[in-house]
Tab-separated table of C-alpha atoms in Angstrom:
chain	number	residue	atom	x	y	z
A	1	MET	CA	194.670	75.153	-67.178
A	2	VAL	CA	194.517	72.515	-64.457
A	3	SER	CA	191.877	72.081	-61.735
A	4	LEU	CA	191.794	74.862	-59.400
A	5	HIS	CA	189.689	72.689	-57.260
A	6	PRO	CA	186.337	70.523	-58.354
A	7	LEU	CA	184.293	72.791	-56.462
A	8	ILE	CA	185.136	76.079	-58.125
A	9	ASP	CA	186.262	75.046	-61.412
A	10	SER	CA	182.763	75.423	-63.046
A	11	GLY	CA	182.015	78.775	-60.756
A	12	LEU	CA	180.468	79.384	-57.619
A	13	ILE	CA	177.414	77.593	-55.797
A	14	LYS	CA	175.800	80.285	-53.714
A	15	GLY	CA	175.486	78.798	-50.009
A	16	ASN	CA	172.847	79.255	-47.640
A	17	PRO	CA	173.480	81.872	-44.920
A	18	ASP	CA	170.830	79.915	-42.836
A	19	HIS	CA	172.430	76.458	-43.482
A	20	ALA	CA	172.287	74.312	-39.879
A	21	GLY	CA	175.372	72.399	-40.338
A	22	GLY	CA	175.971	68.606	-41.371
A	23	THR	CA	178.165	65.534	-41.438
A	24	LEU	CA	181.923	65.362	-43.091
A	25	TYR	CA	183.272	61.708	-44.188
A	26	CYS	CA	186.675	60.405	-45.027
A	27	LYS	CA	186.961	58.646	-48.166
A	28	CYS	CA	187.263	55.440	-46.772
A	29	ALA	CA	184.595	52.857	-48.189
A	30	SER	CA	183.831	51.095	-45.103
A	31	ASP	CA	183.877	52.607	-41.523
A	32	PRO	CA	184.247	56.116	-42.372
A	33	VAL	CA	185.213	58.730	-39.683
A	34	GLU	CA	182.313	61.132	-39.173
A	35	VAL	CA	182.524	64.489	-38.045
A	36	THR	CA	179.248	66.563	-37.052
A	37	LEU	CA	179.127	70.112	-37.758
A	38	THR	CA	176.283	72.139	-35.871
A	39	SER	CA	176.309	75.276	-37.848
A	40	ASN	CA	177.375	77.014	-41.082
A	41	VAL	CA	180.981	77.515	-41.676
A	42	ALA	CA	182.858	81.035	-41.868
A	43	GLN	CA	185.743	82.407	-43.911
A	44	ASN	CA	185.415	79.596	-46.648
A	45	HIS	CA	187.978	79.889	-49.112
A	46	ALA	CA	190.147	78.333	-51.492
A	47	CYS	CA	193.863	78.044	-49.928
A	48	GLY	CA	197.095	77.426	-51.868
A	49	CYS	CA	199.277	76.698	-48.868
A	50	SER	CA	201.252	73.208	-49.011
A	51	LYS	CA	199.672	72.105	-45.702
A	52	CYS	CA	195.869	71.746	-46.556
A	53	TRP	CA	194.239	68.456	-47.732
A	54	LYS	CA	193.460	69.151	-51.364
A	55	PRO	CA	191.673	66.370	-53.695
A	56	ALA	CA	193.503	64.599	-56.260
A	57	GLY	CA	194.759	66.997	-58.842
A	58	ALA	CA	193.509	69.963	-57.394
A	59	LEU	CA	196.164	73.247	-56.896
A	60	PHE	CA	194.124	74.323	-54.069
A	61	SER	CA	192.110	73.209	-51.020
A	62	VAL	CA	188.640	74.895	-50.085
A	63	VAL	CA	189.019	75.404	-46.193
A	64	ALA	CA	186.588	77.164	-43.812
A	65	VAL	CA	186.366	77.722	-40.095
A	66	ILE	CA	183.724	76.835	-37.627
A	67	PRO	CA	183.596	77.370	-33.688
A	68	LYS	CA	185.141	74.410	-32.038
A	69	ASP	CA	182.015	73.836	-29.863
A	70	ASN	CA	180.299	73.275	-33.218
A	71	LEU	CA	182.286	70.139	-34.284
A	72	SER	CA	182.351	66.560	-32.665
A	73	VAL	CA	183.596	63.316	-34.181
A	74	THR	CA	180.561	60.912	-34.340
A	75	ALA	CA	182.215	57.795	-35.734
A	76	ASN	CA	185.284	56.174	-35.652
A	77	GLU	CA	187.301	58.653	-34.033
A	78	SER	CA	190.290	56.016	-33.485
A	79	LYS	CA	191.041	56.292	-36.909
A	80	LEU	CA	192.162	59.893	-36.559
A	81	GLN	CA	195.942	60.942	-36.125
A	82	VAL	CA	197.554	64.473	-36.106
A	83	VAL	CA	199.418	64.850	-39.395
A	84	ASP	CA	202.362	66.968	-37.884
A	85	PRO	CA	202.224	67.461	-34.159
A	86	LYS	CA	204.463	70.465	-34.504
A	87	ALA	CA	202.229	72.656	-36.563
A	88	THR	CA	200.237	75.119	-35.274
A	89	ILE	CA	196.932	73.976	-36.930
A	90	GLN	CA	196.854	70.301	-35.853
A	91	ARG	CA	195.567	68.602	-38.740
A	92	HIS	CA	193.341	65.521	-38.107
A	93	ALA	CA	193.476	62.766	-40.806
A	94	CYS	CA	192.135	59.283	-41.311
A	95	THR	CA	194.883	56.837	-40.884
A	96	GLU	CA	193.378	54.780	-43.555
A	97	CYS	CA	192.456	57.136	-46.394
A	98	GLY	CA	194.637	60.127	-45.646
A	99	THR	CA	191.744	62.528	-45.808
A	100	HIS	CA	192.073	65.514	-43.294
A	101	LEU	CA	188.836	65.823	-41.453
A	102	TYR	CA	189.688	69.179	-39.516
A	103	GLY	CA	192.366	70.945	-38.245
A	104	ARG	CA	192.419	72.325	-34.648
A	105	ILE	CA	194.811	75.029	-33.135
A	106	GLU	CA	195.852	74.379	-29.300
A	107	VAL	CA	198.411	76.848	-28.933
A	108	ASP	CA	197.650	80.677	-28.162
A	109	HIS	CA	196.750	82.064	-31.456
A	110	ALA	CA	194.231	84.162	-32.792
A	111	PHE	CA	192.188	81.493	-34.239
A	112	LYS	CA	192.234	79.163	-31.498
A	113	GLY	CA	188.815	77.898	-30.788
A	114	LEU	CA	188.065	77.748	-34.617
A	115	ASP	CA	188.394	74.491	-36.314
A	116	PHE	CA	189.478	74.282	-39.959
A	117	VAL	CA	187.144	71.966	-41.899
A	118	HIS	CA	186.495	71.002	-45.567
A	119	THR	CA	182.846	70.935	-46.373
A	120	GLU	CA	183.191	69.215	-49.709
A	121	LEU	CA	183.586	65.997	-47.338
A	122	SER	CA	179.744	66.699	-46.782
A	123	PRO	CA	176.923	65.213	-48.656
A	124	GLN	CA	174.917	68.151	-47.582
A	125	GLU	CA	174.309	71.072	-49.955
A	126	GLY	CA	174.061	74.787	-48.631
A	127	TRP	CA	177.598	75.445	-46.975
A	128	GLN	CA	178.726	78.869	-47.410
A	129	GLU	CA	180.650	79.173	-51.003
A	130	PRO	CA	184.280	80.151	-50.897
A	131	GLN	CA	184.762	83.799	-50.254
A	132	PHE	CA	188.357	84.374	-51.735
A	133	ALA	CA	191.652	82.538	-52.410
A	134	ALA	CA	194.368	82.532	-50.279
A	135	PHE	CA	198.318	81.969	-50.539
A	136	VAL	CA	197.764	81.750	-54.148
A	137	SER	CA	201.588	82.147	-54.972
A	138	SER	CA	202.297	79.151	-52.549
A	139	ILE	CA	201.444	77.157	-55.336
A	140	ILE	CA	204.853	78.004	-56.942
A	141	GLU	CA	206.657	76.608	-53.971
A	142	GLN	CA	205.009	73.496	-54.816
A	143	GLY	CA	206.265	73.163	-58.199
A	144	PHE	CA	203.668	75.188	-59.896
A	145	ASP	CA	205.033	77.142	-63.249
A	146	PRO	CA	205.283	80.625	-62.076
A	147	SER	CA	204.938	82.107	-65.786
A	148	LYS	CA	201.166	80.784	-65.468
A	149	ILE	CA	200.411	81.961	-62.144
A	150	GLY	CA	198.539	85.183	-63.926
A	151	GLU	CA	196.215	82.323	-65.304
A	152	VAL	CA	195.315	81.249	-62.121
A	153	ARG	CA	194.395	84.482	-60.604
A	154	GLU	CA	192.551	85.044	-63.714
A	155	LYS	CA	190.581	82.123	-63.516
A	156	PHE	CA	189.657	83.119	-59.794
A	157	HIS	CA	188.911	86.580	-60.703
A	158	ALA	CA	186.611	85.505	-63.331
A	159	ILE	CA	184.483	83.420	-61.025
A	160	GLY	CA	184.173	86.275	-58.540
A	161	LEU	CA	187.072	85.684	-55.903
A	162	GLU	CA	189.521	87.722	-55.010
A	163	THR	CA	193.431	86.398	-54.658
A	164	TYR	CA	195.380	87.139	-52.112
A	165	ASP	CA	199.260	85.555	-51.123
A	166	CYS	CA	198.258	85.866	-47.489
A	167	LEU	CA	194.764	85.905	-45.952
A	168	SER	CA	192.033	88.125	-46.589
A	169	PRO	CA	192.595	91.708	-45.171
A	170	ALA	CA	190.150	91.230	-42.779
A	171	LEU	CA	191.831	87.999	-41.438
A	172	MET	CA	194.966	89.673	-41.631
A	173	ASP	CA	193.791	92.683	-39.713
A	174	LEU	CA	192.302	90.073	-36.980
A	175	LEU	CA	195.808	88.767	-36.713
A	176	ALA	CA	197.604	91.989	-36.390
A	177	THR	CA	195.143	92.929	-33.786
A	178	TYR	CA	195.347	90.012	-31.720
A	179	THR	CA	199.242	90.554	-31.796
A	180	ALA	CA	198.943	94.214	-30.845
A	181	LYS	CA	196.498	93.370	-27.830
A	182	LYS	CA	199.144	90.384	-26.783
A	183	THR	CA	202.383	92.880	-27.116
A	184	GLY	CA	200.288	95.898	-25.253
A	185	ALA	CA	200.315	97.905	-28.219
A	186	LEU	CA	196.671	98.415	-28.078
């Protein structure tokens, strides 16, 4: 079996619910971009979509959200550039090493105000552990053998993560509620 992600291949390490935050760094050997997070993250999960940054050899990213006001770029911000200006999530990546430091939604959206981050880029321990796996079947669209998707789901289940082909039910309910309120249905 190929690597799902280095943070989860050997099982989950429980995070500290009182974790106070820390710093994220890009992969540059010198003058790395530094992002400071002033709280723990939420909704940490493995993501199989084709847009999220993944470490080399991994099928999934591990990504979480944090309130926008709890994130600041504290070093080498000039090295950041938005990967795809047309995407809903504006992923800010280092122009030298390609590492995605954070993603921000600037358009009207249920998740506006939350930034997407990869806590594996932090030397600090204690971040919330992954809670679920999202967009699992999306790895097939990226060339993964569909006859082996069952093995991927089994591996996630074996380490205690539920698998979804969208977001978790709670997040999907949040998106549906947001839409219903915007359209006046609620």
